[in-house]
Short mmCIF file of C-alpha atoms and ligand atoms in Angstrom, two decimals:
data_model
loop_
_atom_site.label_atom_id
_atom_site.label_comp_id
_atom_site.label_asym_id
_atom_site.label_seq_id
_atom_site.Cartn_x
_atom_site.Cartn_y
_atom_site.Cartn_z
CA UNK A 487 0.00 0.00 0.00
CA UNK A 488 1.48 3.39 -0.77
CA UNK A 489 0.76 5.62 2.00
CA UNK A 490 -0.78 9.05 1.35
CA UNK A 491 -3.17 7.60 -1.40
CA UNK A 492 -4.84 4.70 0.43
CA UNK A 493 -4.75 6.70 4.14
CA UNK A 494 -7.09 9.55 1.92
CA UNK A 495 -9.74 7.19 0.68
CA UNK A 496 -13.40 7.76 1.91
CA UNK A 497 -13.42 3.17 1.24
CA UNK A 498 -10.56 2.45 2.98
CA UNK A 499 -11.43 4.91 6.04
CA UNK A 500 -14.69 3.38 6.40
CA UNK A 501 -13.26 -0.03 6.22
CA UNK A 502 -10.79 0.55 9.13
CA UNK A 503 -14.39 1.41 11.25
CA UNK A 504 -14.93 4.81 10.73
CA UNK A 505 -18.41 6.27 10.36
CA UNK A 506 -19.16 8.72 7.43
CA UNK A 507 -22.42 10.59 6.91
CA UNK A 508 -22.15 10.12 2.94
CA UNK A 509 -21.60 5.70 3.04
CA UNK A 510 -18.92 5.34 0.24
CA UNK A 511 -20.21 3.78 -3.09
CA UNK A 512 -19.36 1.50 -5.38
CA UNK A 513 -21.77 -1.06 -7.14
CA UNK A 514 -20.56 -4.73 -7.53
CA UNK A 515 -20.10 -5.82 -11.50
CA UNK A 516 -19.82 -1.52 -12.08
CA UNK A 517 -17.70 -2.47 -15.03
CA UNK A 518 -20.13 -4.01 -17.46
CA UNK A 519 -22.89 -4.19 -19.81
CA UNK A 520 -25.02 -1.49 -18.69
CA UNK A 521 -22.59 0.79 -20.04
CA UNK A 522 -22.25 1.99 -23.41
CA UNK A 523 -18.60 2.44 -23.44
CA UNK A 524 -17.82 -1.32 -22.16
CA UNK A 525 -20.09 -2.68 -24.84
CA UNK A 526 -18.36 -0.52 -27.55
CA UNK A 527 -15.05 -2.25 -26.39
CA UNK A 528 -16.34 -5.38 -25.43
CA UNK A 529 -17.41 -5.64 -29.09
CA UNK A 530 -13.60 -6.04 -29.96
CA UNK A 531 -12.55 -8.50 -28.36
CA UNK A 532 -13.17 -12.14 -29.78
CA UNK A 533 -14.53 -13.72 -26.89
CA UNK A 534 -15.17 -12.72 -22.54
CA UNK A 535 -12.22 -14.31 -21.72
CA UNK A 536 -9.51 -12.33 -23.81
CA UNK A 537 -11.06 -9.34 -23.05
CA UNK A 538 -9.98 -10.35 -19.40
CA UNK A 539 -6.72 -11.32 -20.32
CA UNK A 540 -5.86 -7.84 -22.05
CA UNK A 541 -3.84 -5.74 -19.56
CA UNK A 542 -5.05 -2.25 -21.61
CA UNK A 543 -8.64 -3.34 -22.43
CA UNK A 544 -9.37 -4.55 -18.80
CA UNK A 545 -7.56 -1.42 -17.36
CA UNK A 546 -9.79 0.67 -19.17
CA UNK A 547 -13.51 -0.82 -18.04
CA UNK A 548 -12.25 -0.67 -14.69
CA UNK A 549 -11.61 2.76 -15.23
CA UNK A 550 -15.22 3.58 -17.11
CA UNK A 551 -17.22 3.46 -13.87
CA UNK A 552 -15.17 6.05 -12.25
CA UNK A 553 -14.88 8.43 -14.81
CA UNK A 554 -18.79 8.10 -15.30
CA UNK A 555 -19.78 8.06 -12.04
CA UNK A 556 -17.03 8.66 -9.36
CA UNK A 557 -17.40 5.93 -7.27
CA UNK A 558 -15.34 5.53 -4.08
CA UNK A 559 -14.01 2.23 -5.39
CA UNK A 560 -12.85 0.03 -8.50
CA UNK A 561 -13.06 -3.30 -9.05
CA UNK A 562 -10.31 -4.91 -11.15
CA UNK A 563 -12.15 -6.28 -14.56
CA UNK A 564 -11.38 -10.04 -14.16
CA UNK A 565 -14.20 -12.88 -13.45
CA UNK A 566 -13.89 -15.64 -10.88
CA UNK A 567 -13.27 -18.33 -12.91
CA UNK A 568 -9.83 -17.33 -14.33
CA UNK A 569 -8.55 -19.14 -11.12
CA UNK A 570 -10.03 -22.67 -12.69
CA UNK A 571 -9.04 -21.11 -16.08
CA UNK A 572 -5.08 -21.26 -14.17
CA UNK A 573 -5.66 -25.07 -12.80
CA UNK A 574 -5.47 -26.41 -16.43
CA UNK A 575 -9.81 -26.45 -16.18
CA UNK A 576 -10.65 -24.22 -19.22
CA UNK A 577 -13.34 -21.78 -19.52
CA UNK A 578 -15.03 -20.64 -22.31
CA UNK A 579 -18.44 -18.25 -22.18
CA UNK A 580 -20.87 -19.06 -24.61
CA UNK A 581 -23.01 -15.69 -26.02
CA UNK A 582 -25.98 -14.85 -23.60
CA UNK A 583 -25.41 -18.35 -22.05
CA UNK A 584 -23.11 -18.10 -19.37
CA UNK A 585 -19.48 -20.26 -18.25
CA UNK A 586 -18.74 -23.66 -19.95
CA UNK A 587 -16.00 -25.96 -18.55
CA UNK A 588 -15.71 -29.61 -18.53
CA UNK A 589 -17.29 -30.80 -15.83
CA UNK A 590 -15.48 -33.21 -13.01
CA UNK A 591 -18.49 -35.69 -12.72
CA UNK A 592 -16.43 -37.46 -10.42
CA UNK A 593 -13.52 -37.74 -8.38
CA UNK A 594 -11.52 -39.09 -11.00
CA UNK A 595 -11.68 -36.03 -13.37
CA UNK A 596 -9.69 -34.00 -10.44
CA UNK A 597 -6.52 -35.68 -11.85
CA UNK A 598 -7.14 -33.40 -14.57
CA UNK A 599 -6.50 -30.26 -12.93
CA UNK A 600 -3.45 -29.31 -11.56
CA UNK A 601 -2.74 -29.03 -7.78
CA UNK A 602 -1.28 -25.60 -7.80
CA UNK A 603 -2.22 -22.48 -9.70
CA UNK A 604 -0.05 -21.74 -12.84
CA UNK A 605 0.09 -17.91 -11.82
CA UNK A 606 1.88 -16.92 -15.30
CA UNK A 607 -1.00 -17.48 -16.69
CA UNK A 608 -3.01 -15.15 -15.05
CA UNK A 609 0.01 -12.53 -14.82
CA UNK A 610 -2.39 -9.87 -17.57
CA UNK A 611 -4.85 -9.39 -14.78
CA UNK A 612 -1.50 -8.35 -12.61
CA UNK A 613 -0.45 -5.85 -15.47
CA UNK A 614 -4.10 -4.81 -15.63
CA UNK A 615 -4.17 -3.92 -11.69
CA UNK A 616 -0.51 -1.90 -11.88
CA UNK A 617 -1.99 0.17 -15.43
CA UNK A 618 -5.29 1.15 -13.23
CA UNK A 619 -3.45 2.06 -10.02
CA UNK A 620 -1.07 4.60 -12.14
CA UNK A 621 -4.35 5.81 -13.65
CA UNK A 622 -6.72 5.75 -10.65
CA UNK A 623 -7.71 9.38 -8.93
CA UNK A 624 -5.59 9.61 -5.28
CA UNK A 625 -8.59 9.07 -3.31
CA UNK A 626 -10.37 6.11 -5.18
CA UNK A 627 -9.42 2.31 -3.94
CA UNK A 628 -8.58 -0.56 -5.90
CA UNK A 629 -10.18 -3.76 -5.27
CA UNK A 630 -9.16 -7.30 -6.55
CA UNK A 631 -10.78 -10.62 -5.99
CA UNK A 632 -11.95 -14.22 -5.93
CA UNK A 633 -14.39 -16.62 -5.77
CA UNK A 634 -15.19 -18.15 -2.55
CA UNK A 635 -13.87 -21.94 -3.08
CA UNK A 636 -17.47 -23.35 -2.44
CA UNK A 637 -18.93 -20.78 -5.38
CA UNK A 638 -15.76 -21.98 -7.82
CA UNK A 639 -16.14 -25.32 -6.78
CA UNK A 640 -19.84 -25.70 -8.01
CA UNK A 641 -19.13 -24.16 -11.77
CA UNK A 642 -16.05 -26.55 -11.70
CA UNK A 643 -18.30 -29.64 -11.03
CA UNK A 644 -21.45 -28.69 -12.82
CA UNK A 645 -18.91 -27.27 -16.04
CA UNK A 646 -21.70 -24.16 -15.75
CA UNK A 647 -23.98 -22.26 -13.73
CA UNK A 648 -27.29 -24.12 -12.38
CA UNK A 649 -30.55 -22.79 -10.66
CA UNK A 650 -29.41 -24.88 -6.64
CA UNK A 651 -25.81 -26.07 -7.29
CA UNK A 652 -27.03 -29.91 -7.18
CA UNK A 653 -24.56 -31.55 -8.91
CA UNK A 654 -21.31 -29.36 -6.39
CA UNK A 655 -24.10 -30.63 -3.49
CA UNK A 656 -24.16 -34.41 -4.45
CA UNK A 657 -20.86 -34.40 -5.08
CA UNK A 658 -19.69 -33.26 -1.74
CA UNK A 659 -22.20 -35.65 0.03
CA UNK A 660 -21.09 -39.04 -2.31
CA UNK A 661 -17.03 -37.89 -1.65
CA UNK A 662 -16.29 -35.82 0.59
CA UNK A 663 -13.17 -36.43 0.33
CA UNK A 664 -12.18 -36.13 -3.05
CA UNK A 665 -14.80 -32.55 -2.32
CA UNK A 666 -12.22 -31.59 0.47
CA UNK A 667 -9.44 -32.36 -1.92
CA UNK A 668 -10.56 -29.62 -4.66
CA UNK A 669 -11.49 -27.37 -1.94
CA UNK A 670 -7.98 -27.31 -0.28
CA UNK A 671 -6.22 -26.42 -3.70
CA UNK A 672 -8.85 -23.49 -4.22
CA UNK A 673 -7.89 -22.23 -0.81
CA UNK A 674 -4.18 -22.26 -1.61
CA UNK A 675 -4.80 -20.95 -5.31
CA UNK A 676 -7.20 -18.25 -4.01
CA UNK A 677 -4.47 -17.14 -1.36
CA UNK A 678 -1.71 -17.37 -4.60
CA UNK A 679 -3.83 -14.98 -6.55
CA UNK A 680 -5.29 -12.42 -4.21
CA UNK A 681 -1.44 -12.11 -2.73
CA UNK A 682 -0.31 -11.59 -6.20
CA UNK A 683 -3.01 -9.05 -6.70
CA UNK A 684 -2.29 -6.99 -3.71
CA UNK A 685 1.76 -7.41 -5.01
CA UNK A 686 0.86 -5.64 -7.90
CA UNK A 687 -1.56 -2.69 -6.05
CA UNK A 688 -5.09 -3.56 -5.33
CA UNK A 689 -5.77 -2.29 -1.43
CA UNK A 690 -8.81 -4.38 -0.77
CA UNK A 691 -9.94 -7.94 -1.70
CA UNK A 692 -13.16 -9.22 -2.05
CA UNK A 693 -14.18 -12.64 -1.35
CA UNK A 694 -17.72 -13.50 -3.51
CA UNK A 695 -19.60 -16.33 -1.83
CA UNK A 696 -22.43 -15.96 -4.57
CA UNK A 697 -23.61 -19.84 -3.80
CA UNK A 698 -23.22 -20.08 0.02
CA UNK A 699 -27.30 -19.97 0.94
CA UNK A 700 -27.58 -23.20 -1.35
CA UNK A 701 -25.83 -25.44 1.86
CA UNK A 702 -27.67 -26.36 5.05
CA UNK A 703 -26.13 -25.25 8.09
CA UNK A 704 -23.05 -28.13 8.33
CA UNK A 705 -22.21 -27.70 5.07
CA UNK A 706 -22.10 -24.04 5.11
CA UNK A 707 -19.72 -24.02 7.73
CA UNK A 708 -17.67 -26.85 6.01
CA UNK A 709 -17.34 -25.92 2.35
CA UNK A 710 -18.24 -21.87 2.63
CA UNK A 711 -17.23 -20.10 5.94
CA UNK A 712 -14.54 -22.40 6.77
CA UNK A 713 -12.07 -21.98 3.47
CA UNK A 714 -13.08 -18.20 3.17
CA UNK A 715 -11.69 -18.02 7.12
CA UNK A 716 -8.68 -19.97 5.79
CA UNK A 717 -8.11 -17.43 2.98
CA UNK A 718 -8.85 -14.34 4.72
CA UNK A 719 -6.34 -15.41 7.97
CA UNK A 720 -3.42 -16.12 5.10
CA UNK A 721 -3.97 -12.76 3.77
CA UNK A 722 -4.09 -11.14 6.99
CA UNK A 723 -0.79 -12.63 8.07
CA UNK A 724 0.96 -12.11 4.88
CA UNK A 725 -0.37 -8.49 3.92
CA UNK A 726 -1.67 -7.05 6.83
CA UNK A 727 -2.44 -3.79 5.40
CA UNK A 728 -4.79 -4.70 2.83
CA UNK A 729 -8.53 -4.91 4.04
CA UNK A 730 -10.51 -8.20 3.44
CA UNK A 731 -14.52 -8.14 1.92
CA UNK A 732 -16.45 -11.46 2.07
CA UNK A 733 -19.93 -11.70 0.27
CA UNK A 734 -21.62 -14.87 1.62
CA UNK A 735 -24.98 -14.49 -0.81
CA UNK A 736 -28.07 -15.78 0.79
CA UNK A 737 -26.96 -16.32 4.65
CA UNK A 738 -28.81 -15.58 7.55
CA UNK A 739 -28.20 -12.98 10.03
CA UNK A 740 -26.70 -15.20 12.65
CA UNK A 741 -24.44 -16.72 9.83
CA UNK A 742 -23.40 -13.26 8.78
CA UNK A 743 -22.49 -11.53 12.32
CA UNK A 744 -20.25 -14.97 12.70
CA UNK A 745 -18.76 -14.48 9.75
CA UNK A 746 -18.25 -10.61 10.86
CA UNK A 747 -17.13 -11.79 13.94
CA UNK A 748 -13.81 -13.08 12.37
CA UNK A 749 -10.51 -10.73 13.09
CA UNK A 750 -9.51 -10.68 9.81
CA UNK A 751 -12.64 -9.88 7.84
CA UNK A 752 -12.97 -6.21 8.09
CA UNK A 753 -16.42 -6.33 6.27
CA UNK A 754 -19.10 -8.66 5.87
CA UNK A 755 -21.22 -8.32 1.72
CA UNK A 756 -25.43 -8.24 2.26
CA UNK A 757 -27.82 -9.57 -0.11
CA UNK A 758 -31.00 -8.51 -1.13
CA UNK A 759 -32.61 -9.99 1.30
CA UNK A 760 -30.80 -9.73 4.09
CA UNK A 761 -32.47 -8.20 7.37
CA UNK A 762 -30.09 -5.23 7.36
CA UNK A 763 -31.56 -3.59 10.75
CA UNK A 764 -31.10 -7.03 12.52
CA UNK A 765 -27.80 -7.07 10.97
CA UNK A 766 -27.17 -3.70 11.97
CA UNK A 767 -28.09 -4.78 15.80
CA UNK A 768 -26.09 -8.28 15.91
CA UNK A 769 -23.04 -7.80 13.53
CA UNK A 770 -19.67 -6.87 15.17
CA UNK A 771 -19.33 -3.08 15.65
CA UNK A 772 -16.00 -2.86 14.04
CA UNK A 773 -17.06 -5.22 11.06
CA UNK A 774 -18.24 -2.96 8.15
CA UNK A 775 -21.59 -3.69 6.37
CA UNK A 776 -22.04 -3.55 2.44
CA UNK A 777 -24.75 -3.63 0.16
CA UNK A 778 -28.59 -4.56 0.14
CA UNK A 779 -29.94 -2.51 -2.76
CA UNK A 780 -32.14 -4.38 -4.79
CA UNK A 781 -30.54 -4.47 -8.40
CA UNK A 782 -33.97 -4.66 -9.55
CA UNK A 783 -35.06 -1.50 -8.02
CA UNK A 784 -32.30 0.33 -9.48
CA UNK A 785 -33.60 -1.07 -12.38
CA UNK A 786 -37.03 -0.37 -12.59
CA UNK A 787 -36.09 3.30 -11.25
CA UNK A 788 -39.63 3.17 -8.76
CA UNK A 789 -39.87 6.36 -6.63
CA UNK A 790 -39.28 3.40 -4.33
CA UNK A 791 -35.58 3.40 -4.80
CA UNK A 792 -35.30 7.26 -2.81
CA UNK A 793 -37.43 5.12 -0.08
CA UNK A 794 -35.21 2.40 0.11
CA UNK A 795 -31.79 4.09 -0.11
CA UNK A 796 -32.91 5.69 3.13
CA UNK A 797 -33.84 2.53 4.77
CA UNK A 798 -30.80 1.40 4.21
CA UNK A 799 -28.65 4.07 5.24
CA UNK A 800 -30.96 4.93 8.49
CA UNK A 801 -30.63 1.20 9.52
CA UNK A 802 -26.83 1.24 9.13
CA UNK A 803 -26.05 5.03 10.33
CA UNK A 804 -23.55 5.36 13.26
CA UNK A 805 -21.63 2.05 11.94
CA UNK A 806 -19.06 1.80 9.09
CA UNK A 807 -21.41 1.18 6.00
CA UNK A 808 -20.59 1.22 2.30
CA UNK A 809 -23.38 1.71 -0.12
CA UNK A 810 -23.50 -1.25 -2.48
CA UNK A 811 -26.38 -3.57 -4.11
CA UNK A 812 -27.35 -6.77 -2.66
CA UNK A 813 -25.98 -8.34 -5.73
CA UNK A 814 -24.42 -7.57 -9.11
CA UNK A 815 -26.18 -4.54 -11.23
CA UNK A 816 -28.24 -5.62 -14.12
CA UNK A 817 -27.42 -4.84 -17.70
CA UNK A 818 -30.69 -3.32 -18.80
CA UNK A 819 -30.17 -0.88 -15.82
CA UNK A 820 -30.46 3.14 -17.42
CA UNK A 821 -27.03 5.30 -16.41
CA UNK A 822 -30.20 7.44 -15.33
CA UNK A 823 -31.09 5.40 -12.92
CA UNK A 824 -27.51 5.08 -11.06
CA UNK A 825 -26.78 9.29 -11.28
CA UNK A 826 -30.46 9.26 -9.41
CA UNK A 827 -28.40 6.59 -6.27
CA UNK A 828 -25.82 9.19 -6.17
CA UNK A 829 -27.65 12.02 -6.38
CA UNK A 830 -30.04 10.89 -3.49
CA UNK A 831 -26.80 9.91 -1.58
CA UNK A 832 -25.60 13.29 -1.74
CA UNK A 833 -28.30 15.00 -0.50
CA UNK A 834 -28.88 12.55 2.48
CA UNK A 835 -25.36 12.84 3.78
CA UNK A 836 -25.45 16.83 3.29
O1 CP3 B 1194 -17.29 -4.92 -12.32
C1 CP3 B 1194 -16.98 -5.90 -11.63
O2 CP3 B 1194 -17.63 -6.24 -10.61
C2 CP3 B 1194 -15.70 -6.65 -11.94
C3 CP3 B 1194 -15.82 -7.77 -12.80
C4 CP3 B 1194 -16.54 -9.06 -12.41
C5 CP3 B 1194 -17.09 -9.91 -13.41
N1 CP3 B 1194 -17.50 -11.05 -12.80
C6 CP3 B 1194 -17.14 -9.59 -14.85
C7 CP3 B 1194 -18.09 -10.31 -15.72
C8 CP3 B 1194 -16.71 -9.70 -11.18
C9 CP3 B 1194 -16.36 -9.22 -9.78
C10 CP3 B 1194 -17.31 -10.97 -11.45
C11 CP3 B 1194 -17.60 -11.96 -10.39
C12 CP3 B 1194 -18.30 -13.20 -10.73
N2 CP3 B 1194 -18.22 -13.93 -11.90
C13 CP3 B 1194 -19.14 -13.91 -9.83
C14 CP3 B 1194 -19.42 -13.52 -8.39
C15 CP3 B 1194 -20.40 -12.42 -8.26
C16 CP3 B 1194 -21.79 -12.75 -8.76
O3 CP3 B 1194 -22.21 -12.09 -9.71
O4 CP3 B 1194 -22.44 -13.64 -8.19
C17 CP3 B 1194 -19.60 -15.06 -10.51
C18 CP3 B 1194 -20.55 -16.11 -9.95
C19 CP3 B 1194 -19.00 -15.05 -11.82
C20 CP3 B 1194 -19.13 -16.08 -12.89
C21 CP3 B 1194 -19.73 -15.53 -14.11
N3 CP3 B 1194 -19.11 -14.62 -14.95
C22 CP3 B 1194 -21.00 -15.83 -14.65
C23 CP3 B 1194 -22.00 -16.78 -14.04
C24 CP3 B 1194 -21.14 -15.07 -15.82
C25 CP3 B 1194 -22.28 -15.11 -16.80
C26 CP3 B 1194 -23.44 -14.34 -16.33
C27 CP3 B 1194 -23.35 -12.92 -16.77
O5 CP3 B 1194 -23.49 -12.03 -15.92
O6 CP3 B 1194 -23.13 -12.74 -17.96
C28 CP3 B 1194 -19.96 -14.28 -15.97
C29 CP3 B 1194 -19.67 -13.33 -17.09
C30 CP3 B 1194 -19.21 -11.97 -16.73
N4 CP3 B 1194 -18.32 -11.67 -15.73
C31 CP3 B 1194 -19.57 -10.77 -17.41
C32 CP3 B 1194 -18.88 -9.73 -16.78
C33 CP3 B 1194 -18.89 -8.27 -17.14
C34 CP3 B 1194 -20.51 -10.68 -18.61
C35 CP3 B 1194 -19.86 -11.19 -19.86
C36 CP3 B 1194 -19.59 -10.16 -20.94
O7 CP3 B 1194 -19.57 -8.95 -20.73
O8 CP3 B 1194 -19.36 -10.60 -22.07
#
């Protein structure tokens, strides 16, 4: 971290527990489809994983959010699955569809991946992160990422996405071992990639659990909270300047205030549906909260979203809160829409 720029940010204050009357903002998947200028370069690159892999393309859609908008934060332009991508697992995206890989039905196919991240191969999203950091305003903070290993683990079994994760969920049940196995070299390749992140600039990592509230209770523990823990306490130890995120989608709120509870998580992701005032009463005072928005309000624009912004921010006030969604913002969503979330911001925090 390079003193001076990261001590300034508005994110990175709020994240080592200070309060702010304006939350910081940033909106999870900012760098995408709903904007004009990503789909105009988007266009020119043959496929969704190239476009990842180019140092100046990716640099510039994570810079398109903040020159649009401002936000408090960027998010490296990357996907979760490059760490499979690195494991010798390929992954293509198929038009409108979503990721393919080759699914590992069974243990057996694990012999197919390798059982340590080649990090060369992931060493453009590295350039990306130092091109954006020389380009980012002084006040604005970086943030890199990964998957969870549960959420990696279930489009590296099922070889896409699925509605419940059932084929990940049988698989752990029939072998757990051989489960435990593939979860044990995420953790290790997750820690590889986020430490070479932060090597090469970001200040904050983000940990996205998007498939977590598909496990009972046992299982959550085992496969989600338990490897993110693992992750976040390697990071801590080995860069303990750089603030940790996790986004456990569709917990409760005991599940989240014991994720929050952990030293080295320094703020806990809420979904949609999460009960953000009994959050705001049971989670960790020092753990920062983030998110809730409905992406489909933002979307639909209802006078509702004025309303809801200011449930959100009353329930949260006198804690370290950053403004997010509740998940990842839609494409259809009008750049209207998103100047009205700042705009309303603004004037609540004047
Ligand atoms: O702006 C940002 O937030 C940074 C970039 C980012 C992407 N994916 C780019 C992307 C981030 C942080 C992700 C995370 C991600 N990727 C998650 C976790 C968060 C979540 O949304 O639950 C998951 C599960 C993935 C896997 C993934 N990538 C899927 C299932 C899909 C297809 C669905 C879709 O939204 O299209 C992707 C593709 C993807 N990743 C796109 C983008 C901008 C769209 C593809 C394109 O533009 O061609």
């Amino acid at each position: 971290m390079k003193s001076g720029r990261a001590a300034a940010g508005r994110f990175l204050r709020v994240l080592s527990g200070e309060t702010l009357a304006r939350p910081p903002l940033w909106l999870m998947r900012q760098a995408g489809r709903y904007l004009p200028e990503y789909r105009e370069l988007r266009a020119t690159a043959p496929n969704f994983m190239t476009f990842c892999y180019d140092p100046p393309k990716a640099a510039e859609v994570t810079l398109q959010p903040i020159r649009r908008f401002g936000f408090d934060a960027a998010i490296i332009f990357c996907d979760i699955l490059v760490v499979p991508d690195a494991l010798g697992q390929p992954v293509s995206f198929e038009t409108g569809e979503g990721p393919r890989l080759e699914p590992i039905a069974e243990p057996a196919g694990l012999s197919r991946i390798r059982d340590k991240i080649d990090l060369s191969r992931l060493s453009p999203v590295y350039e990306a992160i130092d091109r954006v950091k020389g380009a980012l305003p002084a006040d604005t903070a970086l943030i890199g990422f990964c998957g969870a290993p549960w959420t990696v683990a279930t489009y590296m079994i099922a070889g896409r996405g699925t509605p419940d994760q059932a084929p990940a969920r049988l698989f752990a049940y029939r072998h757990p071992e051989a489960f435990q196995q593939l979860i044990d070299i995420l953790v290790d390749s997750s820690i590889e990639h986020l430490s070479a992140q932060i090597k090469a600039g970001v200040d904050v990592v983000q940990i996205f659990d998007s498939w977590a509230g598909v496990l009972p209770e046992p299982e959550l523990e085992k496969w989600s909270f338990a490897p993110i823990v693992r992750i976040a306490e390697a990071i801590r130890a080995l860069h303990p300047a750089t603030k940790i995120i996790a986004f456990p989608r569709g917990v409760s709120t005991r599940q989240t205030a014991q994720l929050a509870a952990v030293g080295a998580i320094d703020c806990v992701g809420l979904d949609t549906a999460a009960d953000v005032s009994a959050c705001a009463t049971s989670v960790d005072a020092n753990c920062a909260l983030q998110g809730n928005l409905d992406p489909l309000l933002l979307l639909s624009g209802s006078t509702a979203l004025e309303t809801d912004v200011e449930r959100i921010t009353k329930a949260l006030r006198g804690r370290p809160h950053i403004f997010n969604l509740g998940h990842g913002i839609l494409p259809p969503t009008p750049i209207a829409h998103v100047e009205r979330l700042i705009a309303h911001l603004d004037r609540l925090g004047s």
